[in-house]
mmCIF file of C-alpha atoms in Angstrom:
data_model
loop_
_atom_site.group_PDB
_atom_site.id
_atom_site.type_symbol
_atom_site.label_atom_id
_atom_site.label_comp_id
_atom_site.label_asym_id
_atom_site.label_seq_id
_atom_site.Cartn_x
_atom_site.Cartn_y
_atom_site.Cartn_z
ATOM 1 C CA LYS A 1 132.528 135.178 213.389
ATOM 2 C CA ALA A 2 136.052 136.535 213.724
ATOM 3 C CA GLY A 3 137.397 138.458 210.765
ATOM 4 C CA VAL A 4 140.770 138.303 209.075
ATOM 5 C CA THR A 5 143.556 139.047 211.539
ATOM 6 C CA GLN A 6 146.859 140.505 210.467
ATOM 7 C CA THR A 7 149.832 140.956 212.740
ATOM 8 C CA PRO A 8 151.643 143.096 213.461
ATOM 9 C CA ARG A 9 149.718 146.257 212.612
ATOM 10 C CA TYR A 10 152.830 148.394 212.249
ATOM 11 C CA LEU A 11 156.467 147.625 211.562
ATOM 12 C CA ILE A 12 159.547 149.745 211.076
ATOM 13 C CA LYS A 13 162.537 148.032 209.519
ATOM 14 C CA THR A 14 165.905 149.077 208.168
ATOM 15 C CA ARG A 15 167.017 148.594 204.573
ATOM 16 C CA GLY A 16 168.562 145.183 204.059
ATOM 17 C CA GLN A 17 166.625 143.519 206.860
ATOM 18 C CA GLN A 18 163.937 140.934 206.348
ATOM 19 C CA VAL A 19 160.401 140.872 207.690
ATOM 20 C CA THR A 20 157.646 138.317 208.227
ATOM 21 C CA LEU A 21 153.977 139.243 208.272
ATOM 22 C CA SER A 22 151.169 137.003 209.464
ATOM 23 C CA CYS A 23 147.572 136.534 208.383
ATOM 24 C CA SER A 24 144.907 134.404 210.053
ATOM 25 C CA PRO A 25 141.913 133.903 207.733
ATOM 26 C CA ILE A 26 138.277 133.524 208.615
ATOM 27 C CA SER A 27 137.559 130.082 210.005
ATOM 28 C CA GLY A 28 136.769 127.691 207.171
ATOM 29 C CA HIS A 29 138.422 129.832 204.498
ATOM 30 C CA ARG A 30 141.143 127.944 202.677
ATOM 31 C CA SER A 31 142.430 130.679 200.396
ATOM 32 C CA VAL A 32 144.645 133.536 201.498
ATOM 33 C CA SER A 33 145.765 136.231 199.079
ATOM 34 C CA TRP A 34 148.268 138.975 199.739
ATOM 35 C CA TYR A 35 148.238 142.483 198.293
ATOM 36 C CA GLN A 36 150.593 145.428 198.485
ATOM 37 C CA GLN A 37 149.053 148.894 198.633
ATOM 38 C CA THR A 38 151.049 152.035 197.909
ATOM 39 C CA PRO A 39 149.909 155.548 197.005
ATOM 40 C CA GLY A 40 151.631 155.322 193.629
ATOM 41 C CA GLN A 41 150.705 151.823 192.485
ATOM 42 C CA GLY A 42 147.470 151.214 194.335
ATOM 43 C CA LEU A 43 146.534 147.666 195.300
ATOM 44 C CA GLN A 44 148.682 145.036 193.623
ATOM 45 C CA PHE A 45 148.353 141.278 193.908
ATOM 46 C CA LEU A 46 151.332 139.464 195.421
ATOM 47 C CA PHE A 47 150.303 135.817 195.660
ATOM 48 C CA GLU A 48 147.550 133.441 196.658
ATOM 49 C CA TYR A 49 147.746 130.289 198.719
ATOM 50 C CA PHE A 50 145.138 127.569 198.776
ATOM 51 C CA SER A 51 145.466 124.418 200.865
ATOM 52 C CA GLU A 52 149.145 125.134 201.564
ATOM 53 C CA THR A 53 150.005 125.543 197.861
ATOM 54 C CA GLN A 54 150.819 128.732 196.023
ATOM 55 C CA ARG A 55 148.149 128.871 193.351
ATOM 56 C CA ASN A 56 148.926 132.181 191.732
ATOM 57 C CA LYS A 57 151.659 134.795 191.853
ATOM 58 C CA GLY A 58 151.822 138.435 190.892
ATOM 59 C CA ASN A 59 154.661 140.323 189.294
ATOM 60 C CA PHE A 60 156.937 140.871 192.278
ATOM 61 C CA PRO A 61 160.604 139.969 192.720
ATOM 62 C CA GLY A 62 161.683 136.779 194.415
ATOM 63 C CA ARG A 63 162.438 138.717 197.601
ATOM 64 C CA PHE A 64 158.712 138.403 198.281
ATOM 65 C CA SER A 65 157.664 134.946 199.358
ATOM 66 C CA GLY A 66 154.964 133.333 201.366
ATOM 67 C CA ARG A 67 153.624 130.129 202.766
ATOM 68 C CA GLN A 68 150.449 128.687 204.178
ATOM 69 C CA PHE A 69 150.102 126.307 207.067
ATOM 70 C CA SER A 70 147.721 123.393 207.510
ATOM 71 C CA ASN A 71 145.388 125.589 209.594
ATOM 72 C CA SER A 72 145.213 128.040 206.633
ATOM 73 C CA ARG A 73 147.190 130.737 208.436
ATOM 74 C CA SER A 74 149.620 132.394 206.087
ATOM 75 C CA GLU A 75 152.851 134.281 206.365
ATOM 76 C CA MET A 76 154.628 136.436 203.867
ATOM 77 C CA ASN A 77 158.287 137.258 203.992
ATOM 78 C CA VAL A 78 160.233 140.060 202.383
ATOM 79 C CA SER A 79 163.993 139.722 202.369
ATOM 80 C CA THR A 80 166.633 142.393 201.760
ATOM 81 C CA LEU A 81 164.168 145.205 202.332
ATOM 82 C CA GLU A 82 164.261 148.268 200.105
ATOM 83 C CA LEU A 83 162.812 151.712 200.748
ATOM 84 C CA GLY A 84 160.249 151.036 198.026
ATOM 85 C CA ASP A 85 158.847 148.118 199.997
ATOM 86 C CA SER A 86 157.233 150.580 202.390
ATOM 87 C CA ALA A 87 153.535 149.912 201.983
ATOM 88 C CA LEU A 88 150.361 148.614 203.531
ATOM 89 C CA TYR A 89 150.299 144.838 203.150
ATOM 90 C CA LEU A 90 146.813 143.381 203.070
ATOM 91 C CA CYS A 91 145.630 139.838 203.121
ATOM 92 C CA ALA A 92 142.256 138.603 202.010
ATOM 93 C CA SER A 93 140.668 135.286 202.784
ATOM 94 C CA SER A 94 138.038 133.390 200.868
ATOM 95 C CA LEU A 95 136.651 129.906 200.446
ATOM 96 C CA GLY A 96 138.680 129.779 197.250
ATOM 97 C CA ASP A 97 136.281 127.622 195.315
ATOM 98 C CA ARG A 98 134.696 130.323 193.131
ATOM 99 C CA SER A 99 131.892 130.792 195.609
ATOM 100 C CA TYR A 100 133.642 134.099 196.016
ATOM 101 C CA GLY A 101 133.433 136.442 198.934
ATOM 102 C CA TYR A 102 136.778 138.011 199.774
ATOM 103 C CA THR A 103 137.297 139.524 203.214
ATOM 104 C CA PHE A 104 140.275 141.739 203.914
ATOM 105 C CA GLY A 105 142.183 142.272 207.096
ATOM 106 C CA SER A 106 143.200 145.710 208.337
ATOM 107 C CA GLY A 107 146.712 145.288 207.010
ATOM 108 C CA THR A 108 150.265 145.627 208.241
ATOM 109 C CA ARG A 109 151.851 149.023 207.697
ATOM 110 C CA LEU A 110 155.530 148.423 206.882
ATOM 111 C CA THR A 111 157.936 151.334 206.876
ATOM 112 C CA VAL A 112 161.478 150.777 205.638
ATOM 113 C CA VAL A 113 164.025 153.380 206.713
ATOM 114 C CA GLY F 1 145.767 156.604 209.569
ATOM 115 C CA GLU F 2 147.711 157.290 206.411
ATOM 116 C CA SER F 3 146.097 158.101 203.107
ATOM 117 C CA VAL F 4 145.480 155.154 200.835
ATOM 118 C CA GLY F 5 146.253 157.141 197.762
ATOM 119 C CA LEU F 6 147.500 160.479 196.562
ATOM 120 C CA HIS F 7 146.095 162.294 193.544
ATOM 121 C CA LEU F 8 143.053 160.052 193.344
ATOM 122 C CA PRO F 9 140.050 161.236 191.391
ATOM 123 C CA THR F 10 137.785 162.884 193.921
ATOM 124 C CA LEU F 11 134.030 163.171 193.996
ATOM 125 C CA SER F 12 132.666 165.815 196.359
ATOM 126 C CA VAL F 13 128.964 165.724 197.198
ATOM 127 C CA GLN F 14 126.577 167.154 199.732
ATOM 128 C CA GLU F 15 124.913 164.984 202.337
ATOM 129 C CA GLY F 16 121.686 163.591 200.949
ATOM 130 C CA ASP F 17 122.812 163.703 197.318
ATOM 131 C CA ASN F 18 123.120 160.587 195.200
ATOM 132 C CA SER F 19 126.695 159.652 194.269
ATOM 133 C CA ILE F 20 127.901 157.804 191.204
ATOM 134 C CA ILE F 21 131.392 156.371 191.101
ATOM 135 C CA ASN F 22 132.670 154.941 187.835
ATOM 136 C CA CYS F 23 135.245 152.326 186.996
ATOM 137 C CA ALA F 24 136.647 150.970 183.760
ATOM 138 C CA TYR F 25 137.833 147.389 184.094
ATOM 139 C CA SER F 26 140.597 145.897 182.065
ATOM 140 C CA ASN F 27 139.905 142.289 181.178
ATOM 141 C CA SER F 28 137.029 141.038 179.049
ATOM 142 C CA ALA F 29 137.579 137.583 180.618
ATOM 143 C CA SER F 30 136.600 138.898 184.054
ATOM 144 C CA ASP F 31 133.331 137.461 185.275
ATOM 145 C CA TYR F 32 133.032 138.747 188.807
ATOM 146 C CA PHE F 33 133.233 142.293 190.064
ATOM 147 C CA ILE F 34 133.300 143.782 193.525
ATOM 148 C CA TRP F 35 133.127 147.269 194.959
ATOM 149 C CA TYR F 36 135.126 147.949 198.098
ATOM 150 C CA LYS F 37 135.181 150.898 200.466
ATOM 151 C CA GLN F 38 138.377 151.754 202.268
ATOM 152 C CA GLU F 39 138.602 154.167 205.153
ATOM 153 C CA SER F 40 141.860 155.616 206.334
ATOM 154 C CA GLY F 41 143.912 153.081 208.276
ATOM 155 C CA LYS F 42 141.630 150.167 207.448
ATOM 156 C CA GLY F 43 141.477 147.362 204.944
ATOM 157 C CA PRO F 44 139.005 147.341 202.054
ATOM 158 C CA GLN F 45 135.448 146.585 203.119
ATOM 159 C CA PHE F 46 133.041 144.724 200.822
ATOM 160 C CA ILE F 47 130.110 146.808 199.574
ATOM 161 C CA ILE F 48 128.455 144.896 196.762
ATOM 162 C CA ASP F 49 129.324 142.433 194.029
ATOM 163 C CA ILE F 50 127.981 141.450 190.641
ATOM 164 C CA ARG F 51 128.582 138.568 188.265
ATOM 165 C CA SER F 52 128.925 138.971 184.536
ATOM 166 C CA ASN F 53 125.555 137.339 183.812
ATOM 167 C CA MET F 54 123.870 140.348 185.406
ATOM 168 C CA ASP F 55 123.841 144.014 184.477
ATOM 169 C CA LYS F 56 122.407 145.455 187.685
ATOM 170 C CA ARG F 57 122.354 144.534 191.329
ATOM 171 C CA GLN F 58 120.928 146.440 194.260
ATOM 172 C CA GLY F 59 121.839 146.451 197.905
ATOM 173 C CA GLN F 60 120.987 148.697 200.779
ATOM 174 C CA ARG F 61 121.386 152.252 199.411
ATOM 175 C CA VAL F 62 123.813 150.977 196.771
ATOM 176 C CA THR F 63 123.398 149.806 193.192
ATOM 177 C CA VAL F 64 126.042 148.417 190.887
ATOM 178 C CA LEU F 65 125.660 148.612 187.129
ATOM 179 C CA LEU F 66 127.741 146.536 184.740
ATOM 180 C CA ASN F 67 128.181 147.321 181.051
ATOM 181 C CA LYS F 68 130.232 144.517 179.525
ATOM 182 C CA THR F 69 130.156 146.058 176.069
ATOM 183 C CA VAL F 70 132.330 148.956 177.155
ATOM 184 C CA LYS F 71 133.866 147.227 180.194
ATOM 185 C CA HIS F 72 132.417 149.716 182.645
ATOM 186 C CA LEU F 73 131.146 149.466 186.192
ATOM 187 C CA SER F 74 129.402 152.063 188.262
ATOM 188 C CA LEU F 75 128.478 152.280 191.911
ATOM 189 C CA GLN F 76 125.500 154.397 192.849
ATOM 190 C CA ILE F 77 125.057 155.428 196.471
ATOM 191 C CA ALA F 78 121.673 156.860 197.375
ATOM 192 C CA ALA F 79 121.240 159.569 200.003
ATOM 193 C CA THR F 80 124.963 159.845 200.615
ATOM 194 C CA GLN F 81 125.999 160.327 204.230
ATOM 195 C CA PRO F 82 129.190 161.742 205.800
ATOM 196 C CA GLY F 83 130.047 158.192 206.902
ATOM 197 C CA ASP F 84 130.271 157.234 203.241
ATOM 198 C CA SER F 85 133.393 159.379 202.876
ATOM 199 C CA ALA F 86 136.182 156.979 201.895
ATOM 200 C CA VAL F 87 138.119 155.672 198.918
ATOM 201 C CA TYR F 88 136.122 153.328 196.690
ATOM 202 C CA PHE F 89 137.725 150.629 194.573
ATOM 203 C CA CYS F 90 136.328 148.366 191.943
ATOM 204 C CA ALA F 91 137.937 144.941 191.603
ATOM 205 C CA GLU F 92 137.622 142.259 188.942
ATOM 206 C CA ASN F 93 138.203 138.536 189.014
ATOM 207 C CA MET F 94 138.775 136.339 185.994
ATOM 208 C CA ARG F 95 137.363 132.928 185.210
ATOM 209 C CA SER F 96 140.635 131.300 186.214
ATOM 210 C CA GLY F 97 139.181 129.764 189.344
ATOM 211 C CA TYR F 98 141.787 131.506 191.411
ATOM 212 C CA SER F 99 141.064 134.053 194.096
ATOM 213 C CA THR F 100 142.950 136.899 192.450
ATOM 214 C CA LEU F 101 141.511 140.374 192.296
ATOM 215 C CA THR F 102 142.690 143.153 190.012
ATOM 216 C CA PHE F 103 141.902 146.541 191.499
ATOM 217 C CA GLY F 104 141.169 149.853 189.883
ATOM 218 C CA LYS F 105 142.981 152.980 191.055
ATOM 219 C CA GLY F 106 140.199 154.147 193.333
ATOM 220 C CA THR F 107 138.009 157.205 193.743
ATOM 221 C CA MET F 108 137.872 159.338 196.853
ATOM 222 C CA LEU F 109 134.356 160.285 197.909
ATOM 223 C CA LEU F 110 134.026 163.344 200.146
ATOM 224 C CA VAL F 111 130.628 164.023 201.662
ATOM 225 C CA SER F 112 129.967 167.414 203.196
ATOM 226 C CA PRO F 113 127.309 167.779 205.913
#
């Protein structure tokens, strides 16, 4: 079966711009979680969406937002980009019903200049 | 690809050795634990998981040990191969019913031929 697909793979943006990242989960998975990975902070949870509803949110400013569509595809948006937002953004999909099994995509590498 | 982390603890072993990677988890309410392997430029890849009602689980060449008393996990890799070189993360999930993982800082495993 197809894995988790994240697009684009690489992005370069300027400070102050906004960006939208996309994640297509494994077919049948209803939960999509987003993580930010940086060398200094490691992997940090951003938010989780399940059946189009945000179910949990990490400790990130309101500039970070997301949504999930009826087909379970998810997007995350970062507005007013800062240099510190440069990171690898990963999404993980799962069934979301505590049957567990989290599969990660390859990530989107965002560079803010 | 870019490094997933700077100044990570590093374990250097020879090909054929057994490797043990340790992780201290943070939350006594966590009931599900996963080990992930991450190669440069890729997303985390599932290795093995364990639930809190177990203290040991074996997979192919890998074993995870869980000590809930001291909140400690270990990953043992038998007959380590150069292809095992990567960063290894432990992750924990709490009994909240949500698909949120809290990751450890990671350990870099370097396997010399």
